[in-house]
Amino acid sequence: MADRYDPPKLPEESILELEDYLAMQRAVSEETRYRIVAELLRKGEMSAKELADSLDIPSNRLHYHLDKLVDVGVVGNRLETERGADGLYSYYVATSLGEAVMKHGIGELIRTEWDARERYA
């Protein structure tokens, strides 16, 4: 009989609730948001314009998805404190929680498929 999965329990004094972790997973399960977090992990901190250009996403659509990712803590937002020639800039970066969700969530599923393909090829 196969071993049953025993999901990890949250620490008694966890700063996050289970719902917070599930919200992070749901946030990156949408394709555009997945692409945004993946790009931030690849390239590091980026402005919204850099992200929009890099991913070929219209600015209004990008901001909608960035807001969702920031709300759940997968992406961080840093506002430049000094005004530049074009005004204030916001910079986005994947948080450590965002990196963990990508690497140990979706990333792990994709790696599992590659392992299975190699094993049965």
mmCIF file of C-alpha atoms in Angstrom:
data_model
loop_
_atom_site.group_PDB
_atom_site.id
_atom_site.type_symbol
_atom_site.label_atom_id
_atom_site.label_comp_id
_atom_site.label_asym_id
_atom_site.label_seq_id
_atom_site.Cartn_x
_atom_site.Cartn_y
_atom_site.Cartn_z
ATOM 1 C CA MET A 1 0.000 0.000 0.000
ATOM 2 C CA ALA A 2 1.356 3.427 -0.945
ATOM 3 C CA ASP A 3 2.243 5.894 1.773
ATOM 4 C CA ARG A 4 -0.484 8.414 2.405
ATOM 5 C CA TYR A 5 0.278 12.091 2.127
ATOM 6 C CA ASP A 6 0.401 13.876 5.451
ATOM 7 C CA PRO A 7 0.222 17.619 4.728
ATOM 8 C CA PRO A 8 2.460 19.788 6.872
ATOM 9 C CA LYS A 9 0.782 21.620 9.713
ATOM 10 C CA LEU A 10 1.275 25.321 10.234
ATOM 11 C CA PRO A 11 3.392 26.272 13.235
ATOM 12 C CA GLU A 12 1.219 27.165 16.218
ATOM 13 C CA GLU A 13 2.278 30.803 16.070
ATOM 14 C CA SER A 14 2.429 31.086 12.273
ATOM 15 C CA ILE A 15 2.338 34.623 10.937
ATOM 16 C CA LEU A 16 0.239 33.371 8.017
ATOM 17 C CA GLU A 17 -2.976 31.383 7.882
ATOM 18 C CA LEU A 18 -3.571 28.433 5.568
ATOM 19 C CA GLU A 19 -5.840 30.696 3.492
ATOM 20 C CA ASP A 20 -2.877 33.056 2.914
ATOM 21 C CA TYR A 21 -0.790 30.225 1.479
ATOM 22 C CA LEU A 22 -3.680 29.046 -0.679
ATOM 23 C CA ALA A 23 -4.233 32.611 -1.954
ATOM 24 C CA MET A 24 -0.578 32.759 -3.043
ATOM 25 C CA GLN A 25 -0.919 29.483 -4.920
ATOM 26 C CA ARG A 26 -4.143 30.651 -6.584
ATOM 27 C CA ALA A 27 -2.534 33.955 -7.584
ATOM 28 C CA VAL A 28 0.308 32.347 -9.529
ATOM 29 C CA SER A 29 -1.965 29.729 -11.061
ATOM 30 C CA GLU A 30 -3.250 32.324 -13.562
ATOM 31 C CA GLU A 31 -1.017 32.357 -16.674
ATOM 32 C CA THR A 32 -0.266 36.089 -16.875
ATOM 33 C CA ARG A 33 0.591 36.251 -13.166
ATOM 34 C CA TYR A 34 2.742 33.144 -13.498
ATOM 35 C CA ARG A 35 4.650 34.806 -16.347
ATOM 36 C CA ILE A 36 5.095 38.010 -14.318
ATOM 37 C CA VAL A 37 6.543 36.221 -11.281
ATOM 38 C CA ALA A 38 8.739 34.021 -13.480
ATOM 39 C CA GLU A 39 10.120 37.114 -15.236
ATOM 40 C CA LEU A 40 10.838 38.837 -11.922
ATOM 41 C CA LEU A 41 12.641 35.729 -10.673
ATOM 42 C CA ARG A 42 14.671 35.606 -13.885
ATOM 43 C CA LYS A 43 15.593 39.276 -14.078
ATOM 44 C CA GLY A 44 15.206 40.659 -10.562
ATOM 45 C CA GLU A 45 13.639 44.000 -9.735
ATOM 46 C CA MET A 46 11.867 45.641 -12.681
ATOM 47 C CA SER A 47 9.672 48.668 -13.311
ATOM 48 C CA ALA A 48 6.145 48.148 -14.603
ATOM 49 C CA LYS A 49 7.227 49.532 -17.987
ATOM 50 C CA GLU A 50 10.130 47.083 -18.178
ATOM 51 C CA LEU A 51 7.786 44.210 -17.300
ATOM 52 C CA ALA A 52 5.140 45.314 -19.802
ATOM 53 C CA ASP A 53 7.751 45.572 -22.553
ATOM 54 C CA SER A 54 9.459 42.308 -21.644
ATOM 55 C CA LEU A 55 6.226 40.297 -21.499
ATOM 56 C CA ASP A 56 4.371 42.232 -24.210
ATOM 57 C CA ILE A 57 1.448 42.946 -21.882
ATOM 58 C CA PRO A 58 -0.593 46.174 -22.036
ATOM 59 C CA SER A 59 0.097 48.405 -19.037
ATOM 60 C CA ASN A 60 -3.467 48.398 -17.677
ATOM 61 C CA ARG A 61 -3.641 44.596 -17.781
ATOM 62 C CA LEU A 62 -0.192 44.299 -16.199
ATOM 63 C CA HIS A 63 -1.132 46.593 -13.295
ATOM 64 C CA TYR A 64 -4.312 44.597 -12.644
ATOM 65 C CA HIS A 65 -2.242 41.417 -12.241
ATOM 66 C CA LEU A 66 0.574 43.118 -10.312
ATOM 67 C CA ASP A 67 -1.973 44.410 -7.797
ATOM 68 C CA LYS A 68 -3.243 40.851 -7.236
ATOM 69 C CA LEU A 69 0.314 39.531 -6.758
ATOM 70 C CA VAL A 70 1.257 42.339 -4.368
ATOM 71 C CA ASP A 71 -1.967 41.859 -2.356
ATOM 72 C CA VAL A 72 -1.112 38.226 -1.545
ATOM 73 C CA GLY A 73 2.591 38.885 -0.890
ATOM 74 C CA VAL A 74 4.065 37.051 -3.882
ATOM 75 C CA VAL A 75 5.465 40.277 -5.348
ATOM 76 C CA GLY A 76 6.807 43.294 -3.513
ATOM 77 C CA ASN A 77 6.452 46.892 -4.690
ATOM 78 C CA ARG A 78 9.031 49.585 -3.991
ATOM 79 C CA LEU A 79 8.216 53.184 -4.819
ATOM 80 C CA GLU A 80 11.243 55.244 -5.832
ATOM 81 C CA THR A 81 11.479 58.091 -3.339
ATOM 82 C CA GLU A 82 13.049 60.618 -5.708
ATOM 83 C CA ARG A 83 11.090 62.020 -8.611
ATOM 84 C CA GLY A 84 12.764 61.400 -11.975
ATOM 85 C CA ALA A 85 12.222 63.159 -15.271
ATOM 86 C CA ASP A 86 9.147 60.992 -15.937
ATOM 87 C CA GLY A 87 7.751 61.149 -12.389
ATOM 88 C CA LEU A 88 7.810 58.528 -9.633
ATOM 89 C CA TYR A 89 8.581 54.931 -10.477
ATOM 90 C CA SER A 90 7.380 51.723 -8.892
ATOM 91 C CA TYR A 91 9.682 48.735 -8.961
ATOM 92 C CA TYR A 92 8.503 45.175 -8.508
ATOM 93 C CA VAL A 93 10.351 42.138 -7.232
ATOM 94 C CA ALA A 94 9.351 38.554 -6.455
ATOM 95 C CA THR A 95 9.338 38.002 -2.695
ATOM 96 C CA SER A 96 10.858 34.967 -0.997
ATOM 97 C CA LEU A 97 7.307 33.617 -0.634
ATOM 98 C CA GLY A 98 6.751 34.144 -4.362
ATOM 99 C CA GLU A 99 9.957 32.301 -5.133
ATOM 100 C CA ALA A 100 8.935 29.411 -2.884
ATOM 101 C CA VAL A 101 5.471 29.140 -4.463
ATOM 102 C CA MET A 102 7.004 29.056 -7.934
ATOM 103 C CA LYS A 103 9.820 26.626 -7.158
ATOM 104 C CA HIS A 104 7.973 24.262 -4.847
ATOM 105 C CA GLY A 105 4.503 24.537 -6.350
ATOM 106 C CA ILE A 106 4.204 24.767 -10.102
ATOM 107 C CA GLY A 107 7.930 24.320 -10.686
ATOM 108 C CA GLU A 108 7.944 21.049 -8.771
ATOM 109 C CA LEU A 109 4.998 19.741 -10.815
ATOM 110 C CA ILE A 110 6.806 20.550 -14.061
ATOM 111 C CA ARG A 111 10.026 18.895 -12.803
ATOM 112 C CA THR A 112 8.006 15.810 -11.835
ATOM 113 C CA GLU A 113 6.708 15.530 -15.391
ATOM 114 C CA TRP A 114 10.248 15.793 -16.805
ATOM 115 C CA ASP A 115 11.435 13.085 -14.387
ATOM 116 C CA ALA A 116 8.560 10.792 -15.413
ATOM 117 C CA ARG A 117 9.282 11.362 -19.124
ATOM 118 C CA GLU A 118 12.949 10.460 -18.625
ATOM 119 C CA ARG A 119 12.104 7.398 -16.561
ATOM 120 C CA TYR A 120 9.643 5.992 -19.060
ATOM 121 C CA ALA A 121 11.317 7.064 -22.295
#
